[in-house]
Tab-separated table of C-alpha atoms in Angstrom:
chain	number	residue	atom	x	y	z
B	208	UNK	CA	-108.759	78.560	127.040
B	209	UNK	CA	-105.979	80.162	129.075
B	210	UNK	CA	-102.391	79.354	128.052
B	211	UNK	CA	-99.196	80.581	129.617
B	212	UNK	CA	-96.048	79.933	131.574
B	213	UNK	CA	-94.131	80.909	134.681
B	214	UNK	CA	-90.495	81.225	133.622
B	215	UNK	CA	-87.368	81.615	135.799
B	216	UNK	CA	-83.809	82.021	134.531
B	217	UNK	CA	-80.919	80.961	136.790
B	218	UNK	CA	-77.411	82.031	135.697
B	219	UNK	CA	-74.736	80.351	137.845
B	220	UNK	CA	-72.562	83.459	138.057
B	221	UNK	CA	-72.147	86.330	140.487
B	222	UNK	CA	-73.166	88.611	137.561
B	223	UNK	CA	-76.571	86.895	137.420
B	224	UNK	CA	-78.582	90.141	137.398
B	225	UNK	CA	-76.813	91.243	134.195
B	226	UNK	CA	-77.458	87.885	132.490
B	227	UNK	CA	-81.139	87.857	133.494
B	228	UNK	CA	-81.631	91.434	132.301
B	229	UNK	CA	-79.950	90.658	128.955
B	230	UNK	CA	-82.114	87.545	128.612
B	231	UNK	CA	-85.299	89.514	129.238
B	232	UNK	CA	-84.308	91.814	126.328
B	233	UNK	CA	-84.837	88.807	124.030
B	234	UNK	CA	-88.542	89.007	124.899
B	235	UNK	CA	-88.963	92.486	123.391
B	236	UNK	CA	-90.182	91.241	119.943
B	237	UNK	CA	-92.953	89.291	121.690
B	238	UNK	CA	-94.364	92.085	123.831
B	239	UNK	CA	-97.258	92.750	121.429
B	240	UNK	CA	-98.343	89.097	121.362
B	241	UNK	CA	-97.830	88.087	124.989
B	242	UNK	CA	-98.764	89.491	128.369
B	243	UNK	CA	-95.450	89.525	130.267
B	244	UNK	CA	-95.194	90.280	134.007
B	245	UNK	CA	-92.053	89.762	136.112
B	246	UNK	CA	-91.880	89.447	139.913
B	247	UNK	CA	-89.090	88.340	142.259
B	248	UNK	CA	-89.512	84.622	141.480
B	249	UNK	CA	-90.634	84.265	137.878
B	250	UNK	CA	-91.896	85.895	134.701
B	251	UNK	CA	-95.504	85.202	133.733
B	252	UNK	CA	-96.120	84.962	129.979
B	253	UNK	CA	-99.686	84.564	128.695
B	254	UNK	CA	-100.634	84.028	125.059
B	255	UNK	CA	-100.877	81.626	122.139
B	256	UNK	CA	-98.370	78.730	122.006
B	257	UNK	CA	-96.645	80.024	118.840
B	258	UNK	CA	-95.231	83.246	120.335
B	259	UNK	CA	-95.122	81.728	123.832
B	260	UNK	CA	-92.684	78.902	123.063
B	261	UNK	CA	-90.730	81.061	120.598
B	262	UNK	CA	-90.231	83.671	123.337
B	263	UNK	CA	-89.134	81.088	125.914
B	264	UNK	CA	-86.728	79.557	123.367
B	265	UNK	CA	-85.224	82.957	122.487
B	266	UNK	CA	-84.891	83.926	126.156
B	267	UNK	CA	-82.935	80.768	126.918
B	268	UNK	CA	-80.908	80.716	123.696
B	269	UNK	CA	-79.787	84.322	124.277
B	270	UNK	CA	-78.569	83.422	127.774
B	271	UNK	CA	-77.010	80.110	126.683
B	272	UNK	CA	-74.921	81.887	124.031
B	273	UNK	CA	-72.893	83.418	126.859
B	274	UNK	CA	-70.115	81.337	128.444
B	275	UNK	CA	-71.674	80.944	131.917
B	276	UNK	CA	-73.614	77.904	133.093
B	277	UNK	CA	-77.302	78.849	132.965
B	278	UNK	CA	-80.520	76.975	133.679
B	279	UNK	CA	-84.196	77.840	133.285
B	280	UNK	CA	-87.319	76.469	134.891
B	281	UNK	CA	-90.691	76.743	133.117
B	282	UNK	CA	-94.170	75.734	134.206
B	283	UNK	CA	-96.336	75.615	131.058
B	284	UNK	CA	-100.116	75.357	131.425
B	285	UNK	CA	-103.119	75.138	129.092
B	286	UNK	CA	-106.785	74.767	129.927
B	287	UNK	CA	-106.506	75.193	133.705
B	288	UNK	CA	-110.155	75.310	134.892
B	289	UNK	CA	-109.211	77.922	137.500
B	290	UNK	CA	-108.118	80.477	134.884
B	291	UNK	CA	-110.380	82.733	132.761
B	292	UNK	CA	-110.888	82.238	129.016
B	293	UNK	CA	-108.484	84.515	127.124
B	294	UNK	CA	-108.979	85.146	123.368
B	295	UNK	CA	-105.251	85.962	122.940
B	296	UNK	CA	-104.482	82.296	123.712
B	297	UNK	CA	-106.525	80.913	120.771
B	298	UNK	CA	-104.627	78.059	119.099
B	299	UNK	CA	-105.563	76.385	115.811
B	300	UNK	CA	-103.379	73.348	116.513
B	301	UNK	CA	-105.483	72.611	119.595
B	302	UNK	CA	-108.760	73.237	117.765
B	303	UNK	CA	-107.838	70.795	115.009
B	304	UNK	CA	-106.446	68.230	117.464
B	305	UNK	CA	-109.940	67.434	118.723
B	306	UNK	CA	-110.653	65.497	115.500
B	307	UNK	CA	-107.222	63.863	115.128
B	308	UNK	CA	-106.199	60.359	116.216
B	309	UNK	CA	-103.140	59.790	118.387
B	310	UNK	CA	-101.220	58.490	115.337
B	311	UNK	CA	-102.114	61.605	113.311
B	312	UNK	CA	-101.004	63.859	116.150
B	313	UNK	CA	-97.718	61.958	116.490
B	314	UNK	CA	-97.001	62.392	112.769
B	315	UNK	CA	-97.806	66.122	112.823
B	316	UNK	CA	-95.607	66.599	115.893
B	317	UNK	CA	-92.649	64.837	114.225
B	318	UNK	CA	-93.059	66.990	111.102
B	319	UNK	CA	-93.064	70.199	113.153
B	320	UNK	CA	-89.797	69.241	114.872
B	321	UNK	CA	-88.222	68.474	111.476
B	322	UNK	CA	-89.149	71.976	110.315
B	323	UNK	CA	-87.938	73.739	113.460
B	324	UNK	CA	-85.689	76.793	113.212
B	325	UNK	CA	-81.985	76.245	113.880
B	326	UNK	CA	-80.541	78.551	116.538
B	327	UNK	CA	-76.982	77.185	116.655
B	328	UNK	CA	-77.257	76.852	120.450
B	329	UNK	CA	-77.061	73.347	121.957
B	330	UNK	CA	-79.054	72.739	125.129
B	331	UNK	CA	-80.199	70.028	127.534
B	332	UNK	CA	-83.770	69.768	128.825
B	333	UNK	CA	-85.640	67.471	131.150
B	334	UNK	CA	-89.409	67.699	131.460
B	335	UNK	CA	-92.611	66.066	132.653
B	336	UNK	CA	-95.969	66.197	130.870
B	337	UNK	CA	-99.046	66.183	133.115
B	338	UNK	CA	-102.520	65.389	131.779
B	339	UNK	CA	-105.234	66.140	134.327
B	340	UNK	CA	-108.832	65.103	134.729
B	341	UNK	CA	-108.890	62.162	132.342
B	342	UNK	CA	-109.136	58.453	133.079
B	343	UNK	CA	-106.704	57.439	130.329
B	344	UNK	CA	-103.978	59.995	130.947
B	345	UNK	CA	-101.207	57.397	130.710
B	346	UNK	CA	-102.243	56.457	127.123
B	347	UNK	CA	-101.570	60.040	126.097
B	348	UNK	CA	-98.300	60.113	128.072
B	349	UNK	CA	-97.081	56.892	126.430
B	350	UNK	CA	-98.181	58.213	123.020
B	351	UNK	CA	-96.152	61.343	123.678
B	352	UNK	CA	-93.122	59.284	124.763
B	353	UNK	CA	-93.295	57.374	121.452
B	354	UNK	CA	-93.210	60.699	119.607
B	355	UNK	CA	-90.295	61.908	121.749
B	356	UNK	CA	-88.234	58.789	121.111
B	357	UNK	CA	-88.352	59.373	117.363
B	358	UNK	CA	-88.120	63.184	117.529
B	359	UNK	CA	-84.345	63.410	117.098
B	360	UNK	CA	-84.072	65.319	120.395
B	361	UNK	CA	-84.634	62.362	122.764
B	362	UNK	CA	-81.684	61.604	125.070
B	363	UNK	CA	-83.032	59.265	127.776
B	364	UNK	CA	-85.928	58.431	130.087
B	365	UNK	CA	-85.413	59.265	133.756
B	366	UNK	CA	-87.629	58.711	136.772
B	367	UNK	CA	-90.525	61.223	136.544
B	368	UNK	CA	-89.184	62.945	133.422
B	369	UNK	CA	-87.636	62.699	129.947
B	370	UNK	CA	-84.288	64.117	128.860
B	371	UNK	CA	-83.938	65.941	125.539
B	372	UNK	CA	-80.765	67.270	123.929
B	373	UNK	CA	-80.142	69.243	120.772
B	374	UNK	CA	-80.396	72.631	119.124
B	375	UNK	CA	-82.641	74.980	121.105
B	376	UNK	CA	-84.870	75.285	117.999
B	377	UNK	CA	-85.615	71.561	117.754
B	378	UNK	CA	-85.790	71.061	121.529
B	379	UNK	CA	-88.347	73.825	122.146
B	380	UNK	CA	-90.359	72.687	119.096
B	381	UNK	CA	-90.413	69.194	120.637
B	382	UNK	CA	-91.703	70.703	123.876
B	383	UNK	CA	-94.384	72.746	122.069
B	384	UNK	CA	-95.586	69.653	120.213
B	385	UNK	CA	-95.670	67.570	123.412
B	386	UNK	CA	-97.641	70.358	125.106
B	387	UNK	CA	-100.199	70.823	122.318
B	388	UNK	CA	-100.735	67.444	120.669
B	389	UNK	CA	-101.026	65.129	123.687
B	390	UNK	CA	-103.762	65.086	126.294
B	391	UNK	CA	-107.324	66.203	125.498
B	392	UNK	CA	-107.404	69.302	123.258
B	393	UNK	CA	-109.868	70.981	125.618
B	394	UNK	CA	-108.302	69.512	128.759
B	395	UNK	CA	-105.921	70.719	131.443
B	396	UNK	CA	-102.334	69.904	130.465
B	397	UNK	CA	-99.100	71.190	131.998
B	398	UNK	CA	-95.379	70.768	131.430
B	399	UNK	CA	-92.703	71.177	134.109
B	400	UNK	CA	-89.365	71.702	132.352
B	401	UNK	CA	-85.767	72.487	133.230
B	402	UNK	CA	-83.280	73.640	130.573
B	403	UNK	CA	-79.511	73.707	131.038
B	404	UNK	CA	-76.548	74.999	129.026
B	405	UNK	CA	-72.791	75.207	129.569
B	406	UNK	CA	-72.818	72.835	132.532
B	407	UNK	CA	-69.305	72.043	133.790
B	408	UNK	CA	-70.574	68.516	134.566
B	409	UNK	CA	-70.629	67.878	130.814
B	410	UNK	CA	-67.192	69.352	130.109
Z	107	UNK	CA	-96.289	52.900	145.293
Z	108	UNK	CA	-93.195	54.728	144.043
Z	109	UNK	CA	-92.382	58.095	145.654
Z	110	UNK	CA	-89.492	60.377	144.892
Z	111	UNK	CA	-88.167	63.636	143.531
Z	112	UNK	CA	-85.818	65.128	140.996
Z	113	UNK	CA	-84.014	67.990	142.774
Z	114	UNK	CA	-81.766	70.719	141.307
Z	115	UNK	CA	-79.968	73.420	143.285
Z	116	UNK	CA	-79.075	76.697	141.536
Z	117	UNK	CA	-76.695	79.047	143.412
Z	118	UNK	CA	-76.428	82.424	141.655
Z	119	UNK	CA	-72.691	82.759	142.238
Z	120	UNK	CA	-69.563	81.949	140.271
Z	121	UNK	CA	-68.665	79.597	143.172
Z	122	UNK	CA	-71.783	77.534	142.441
Z	123	UNK	CA	-69.975	74.172	142.447
Z	124	UNK	CA	-68.804	74.766	146.033
Z	125	UNK	CA	-72.320	75.708	147.189
Z	126	UNK	CA	-73.905	72.676	145.490
Z	127	UNK	CA	-71.304	70.316	146.975
Z	128	UNK	CA	-71.824	71.770	150.477
Z	129	UNK	CA	-75.598	71.434	150.025
Z	130	UNK	CA	-75.297	67.785	149.012
Z	131	UNK	CA	-73.426	67.145	152.306
Z	132	UNK	CA	-76.695	67.946	154.102
Z	133	UNK	CA	-78.116	64.765	152.543
Z	134	UNK	CA	-75.637	62.481	154.343
Z	135	UNK	CA	-77.966	61.666	157.309
Z	136	UNK	CA	-80.600	60.468	154.832
Z	137	UNK	CA	-78.465	58.090	152.807
Z	138	UNK	CA	-79.744	54.996	154.636
Z	139	UNK	CA	-83.403	55.899	154.071
Z	140	UNK	CA	-83.303	57.273	150.530
Z	141	UNK	CA	-81.891	56.149	147.218
Z	142	UNK	CA	-79.914	59.183	146.011
Z	143	UNK	CA	-78.404	59.468	142.499
Z	144	UNK	CA	-76.950	62.657	141.009
Z	145	UNK	CA	-76.388	63.393	137.311
Z	146	UNK	CA	-75.549	66.603	135.448
Z	147	UNK	CA	-79.096	68.023	135.695
Z	148	UNK	CA	-80.633	66.826	138.952
Z	149	UNK	CA	-80.469	64.561	141.980
Z	150	UNK	CA	-82.968	61.711	142.143
Z	151	UNK	CA	-84.197	60.860	145.646
Z	152	UNK	CA	-86.493	57.865	146.142
Z	153	UNK	CA	-88.116	56.913	149.446
Z	154	UNK	CA	-90.872	57.588	151.960
Z	155	UNK	CA	-92.189	61.165	152.257
Z	156	UNK	CA	-90.880	61.649	155.824
Z	157	UNK	CA	-87.139	61.389	155.033
Z	158	UNK	CA	-87.702	62.655	151.462
Z	159	UNK	CA	-89.120	66.074	152.365
Z	160	UNK	CA	-86.815	66.392	155.393
Z	161	UNK	CA	-83.813	65.809	153.122
Z	162	UNK	CA	-84.999	68.345	150.537
Z	163	UNK	CA	-85.671	70.890	153.322
Z	164	UNK	CA	-82.206	70.381	154.853
Z	165	UNK	CA	-80.499	70.588	151.450
Z	166	UNK	CA	-82.122	73.944	150.726
Z	167	UNK	CA	-81.828	75.330	154.275
Z	168	UNK	CA	-78.080	74.553	154.325
Z	169	UNK	CA	-77.601	76.443	151.051
Z	170	UNK	CA	-79.915	79.323	152.049
Z	171	UNK	CA	-77.928	79.923	155.254
Z	172	UNK	CA	-75.088	81.216	153.074
Z	173	UNK	CA	-75.239	84.832	151.838
Z	174	UNK	CA	-75.643	84.084	148.103
Z	175	UNK	CA	-78.945	84.057	146.215
Z	176	UNK	CA	-79.911	80.418	145.730
Z	177	UNK	CA	-82.908	78.679	144.187
Z	178	UNK	CA	-83.990	75.052	143.950
Z	179	UNK	CA	-86.346	73.237	141.619
Z	180	UNK	CA	-88.051	70.020	142.709
Z	181	UNK	CA	-90.360	67.653	140.855
Z	182	UNK	CA	-92.118	65.497	143.475
Z	183	UNK	CA	-94.069	62.432	142.342
Z	184	UNK	CA	-96.144	59.716	144.008
Z	185	UNK	CA	-98.046	56.850	142.441
Z	186	UNK	CA	-96.813	57.306	138.860
Z	187	UNK	CA	-98.224	54.256	136.996
Z	188	UNK	CA	-95.022	54.048	134.953
Z	189	UNK	CA	-92.811	53.392	138.004
Z	190	UNK	CA	-92.376	50.079	139.880
Z	191	UNK	CA	-93.759	49.466	143.371
Z	192	UNK	CA	-91.047	50.168	145.959
Z	193	UNK	CA	-91.470	48.998	149.596
Z	194	UNK	CA	-89.085	51.735	150.832
Z	195	UNK	CA	-91.714	54.331	149.810
Z	196	UNK	CA	-94.455	52.952	152.108
Z	197	UNK	CA	-96.324	55.827	153.781
Z	198	UNK	CA	-98.834	55.480	156.625
Z	199	UNK	CA	-100.261	58.959	156.018
Z	200	UNK	CA	-101.304	57.873	152.521
Z	201	UNK	CA	-102.690	54.548	153.735
Z	202	UNK	CA	-104.870	56.253	156.324
Z	203	UNK	CA	-105.928	59.015	153.924
Z	204	UNK	CA	-108.032	56.564	151.936
Z	205	UNK	CA	-110.661	56.562	154.696
Z	206	UNK	CA	-110.508	60.280	155.540
Z	207	UNK	CA	-112.814	63.037	154.284
Z	208	UNK	CA	-111.412	66.191	152.702
Z	209	UNK	CA	-112.217	68.147	155.902
Z	210	UNK	CA	-110.370	65.606	158.049
Z	211	UNK	CA	-107.357	65.728	155.764
Z	212	UNK	CA	-107.352	69.546	155.847
Z	213	UNK	CA	-107.359	69.500	159.684
Z	214	UNK	CA	-104.527	66.952	159.881
Z	215	UNK	CA	-102.474	68.935	157.366
Z	216	UNK	CA	-102.912	72.169	159.377
Z	217	UNK	CA	-101.868	70.391	162.576
Z	218	UNK	CA	-98.712	68.986	160.945
Z	219	UNK	CA	-97.640	72.472	159.817
Z	220	UNK	CA	-98.223	73.814	163.349
Z	221	UNK	CA	-95.886	71.126	164.692
Z	222	UNK	CA	-93.174	71.643	162.052
Z	223	UNK	CA	-89.538	72.001	163.104
Z	224	UNK	CA	-88.116	75.534	163.114
Z	225	UNK	CA	-84.923	75.914	161.059
Z	226	UNK	CA	-84.355	79.650	161.484
Z	227	UNK	CA	-84.042	80.034	157.695
Z	228	UNK	CA	-86.666	82.123	155.880
Z	229	UNK	CA	-87.504	81.088	152.325
Z	230	UNK	CA	-89.906	81.734	149.443
Z	231	UNK	CA	-91.581	78.960	147.457
Z	232	UNK	CA	-93.983	78.773	144.555
Z	233	UNK	CA	-95.532	75.472	143.556
Z	234	UNK	CA	-98.213	73.680	141.583
Z	235	UNK	CA	-100.051	70.531	142.684
Z	236	UNK	CA	-101.093	68.162	139.878
Z	237	UNK	CA	-103.684	65.427	140.405
Z	238	UNK	CA	-103.846	62.983	137.476
Z	239	UNK	CA	-106.342	60.443	136.306
Z	240	UNK	CA	-109.333	61.655	138.269
Z	241	UNK	CA	-112.500	63.396	137.077
Z	242	UNK	CA	-112.775	65.688	140.114
Z	243	UNK	CA	-109.167	66.815	140.323
Z	244	UNK	CA	-110.117	70.474	140.805
Z	245	UNK	CA	-112.125	69.643	143.993
Z	246	UNK	CA	-108.939	68.299	145.532
Z	247	UNK	CA	-106.936	71.295	144.251
Z	248	UNK	CA	-109.429	73.772	145.712
Z	249	UNK	CA	-109.476	71.763	148.971
Z	250	UNK	CA	-105.717	72.012	149.076
Z	251	UNK	CA	-105.805	75.761	148.386
Z	252	UNK	CA	-108.189	76.201	151.375
Z	253	UNK	CA	-105.653	74.385	153.563
Z	254	UNK	CA	-102.807	76.512	152.171
Z	255	UNK	CA	-104.628	79.788	152.845
Z	256	UNK	CA	-104.913	78.962	156.546
Z	257	UNK	CA	-101.494	77.260	156.866
Z	258	UNK	CA	-99.591	80.328	158.050
Z	259	UNK	CA	-97.182	79.977	155.098
Z	260	UNK	CA	-99.522	81.260	152.335
Z	261	UNK	CA	-98.317	84.421	150.581
Z	262	UNK	CA	-100.427	84.750	147.418
Z	263	UNK	CA	-102.070	82.950	144.516
Z	264	UNK	CA	-100.400	83.387	141.128
Z	265	UNK	CA	-101.320	82.104	137.694
Z	266	UNK	CA	-100.621	78.341	137.642
Z	267	UNK	CA	-99.095	78.260	141.148
Z	268	UNK	CA	-99.259	79.333	144.802
Z	269	UNK	CA	-96.653	81.365	146.688
Z	270	UNK	CA	-95.582	80.362	150.190
Z	271	UNK	CA	-93.236	82.243	152.536
Z	272	UNK	CA	-91.858	81.417	155.963
Z	273	UNK	CA	-89.412	79.301	157.903
Z	274	UNK	CA	-88.080	76.417	155.808
Z	275	UNK	CA	-89.486	74.003	158.417
Z	276	UNK	CA	-93.081	75.219	158.087
Z	277	UNK	CA	-92.860	75.753	154.323
Z	278	UNK	CA	-91.599	72.235	153.529
Z	279	UNK	CA	-94.109	70.736	155.973
Z	280	UNK	CA	-96.836	72.624	154.072
Z	281	UNK	CA	-95.520	71.125	150.829
Z	282	UNK	CA	-95.404	67.588	152.290
Z	283	UNK	CA	-99.001	67.915	153.517
Z	284	UNK	CA	-100.188	69.244	150.146
Z	285	UNK	CA	-98.413	66.349	148.430
Z	286	UNK	CA	-99.789	63.598	150.696
Z	287	UNK	CA	-103.261	64.663	151.812
Z	288	UNK	CA	-104.790	65.922	148.558
Z	289	UNK	CA	-105.601	63.899	145.465
Z	290	UNK	CA	-106.518	60.201	145.691
Z	291	UNK	CA	-104.325	58.330	148.203
Z	292	UNK	CA	-103.611	55.635	145.613
Z	293	UNK	CA	-103.491	58.075	142.691
Z	294	UNK	CA	-100.797	59.797	140.670
Z	295	UNK	CA	-99.977	63.172	142.241
Z	296	UNK	CA	-97.045	65.472	141.520
Z	297	UNK	CA	-95.748	68.809	142.762
Z	298	UNK	CA	-93.606	71.195	140.716
Z	299	UNK	CA	-91.894	73.598	143.145
Z	300	UNK	CA	-89.336	76.384	143.088
Z	301	UNK	CA	-87.693	77.630	146.285
Z	302	UNK	CA	-85.753	80.892	146.583
Z	303	UNK	CA	-83.617	82.537	149.271
Z	304	UNK	CA	-81.534	85.723	149.509
Z	305	UNK	CA	-83.012	87.218	146.329
Z	306	UNK	CA	-81.774	90.775	145.715
Z	307	UNK	CA	-85.239	91.555	144.292
Z	308	UNK	CA	-86.561	91.422	147.866
Z	309	UNK	CA	-83.774	93.544	149.394
C-alpha cells in the first residue's frame, strides 16, 4: 500500500512566501515519519495516515492562526495501483477494516472524531471522497455521508462535495476517518479537499 | 447526466478580493449557458463541457494576465449518481464516445488539443483523473496518460497526479479531453486540478 498527499498552501497576502515558509516549519516534527518533498506547485508527503493527517492539520492550523485569509488544497491517496508498495505507509486501521461491517466502521469513525485533539483554530473544509474500481462505490459514499452528518463537523452538502466546519482537530480527524474507513480497505481511495480560514466572506 | 465544477481562485496578494472580482467578470459571456453560483469557498458552474471548460479557462487566463502569483483549484465532475439529470449538460462528445475504441478516443483528443485556441497566457497545471465504479479503471487512466504524454502540454508525472505546462488554451483543452474521452461515457468521472501562474518559485 502507498499512502500520501500532495499539499498546497495558499495565503491571500502579498507576504505569502513568509506564511508558506512558516507553515512548512510546522512539519518539522513529522520529518522522521514522513517523506516530504516540495516543488513549485505542491508538497508531497508519503507515510502512514496517523502522522500524515496530523502533519497536514498542523501545517494548516499554524497558518490559520495568523490573521490573513489562507486556504489549502490537498489530494489524499491510498492504494493507487500505479504506486509501489511502501512499508512506511502500513496502517492498522485499514488492516482491521477488512473484517468490519459498514456500521462498525461508522461507529469507530464517530468515536475517533469525539476523541480528536482540540487545536483552538476554527476552519472550513469542503471535500470529495472518491472510491475507485468497485461496482458499489456509491454505497460506501452514502455510508460515509451518514457518518459525516453525525460527526459534529458537518455543515452542508454541496454539489460534488461536502462542507465541514469546526476545530481543525475534529475536522482533520473527520477527514482521516472518511479516508480510511470507507471504500475497500485494499482499494484505491482518494480525497480532494480544500480548507479555508479567515475568509472575509464570512466576516 | 449532470456535469459541473466547483472552482476557487486564490490570488497570492493582499488585493485578492479585487483580483477574484475581476476574474469573475470573465464569466459574464457564459452566464446564459452555465448555472453559476458563488459562496464563500467556491463557485459552482453547471453545464455542458464546451462552455464549462471555456469559462474556467477564461477565468484563470484573465487572472494570470496580471502580475501577481495566482492559483486555482477545480473539482470537475460528470455522471455523479447522486446528482439529477440536467438537459443543459448534454454533450455530443460523450454520446459518441460510447461507440469509440480507446485508440480512437486518444486520436480525437490529440486533434482537439492541436486545434485549441491560443490565449497567449502560459500556465502550469497538475491534475488527477478519477474513474469510479468500473473494474478496469486503471486501463482508462493509463490510456489517458498515453494521450497526455503526446499532447504537447505534458510536463511530468508526479505521485498521484500529472503536470501540464503551456498556453492556457492548449492546457484546458487537454483537461477537457481527459475529462470527456477517458472512463466510461456514461460513468462517474472526476478531475481534481490545480492551476498556477506567475509563481516566484519558477522565476
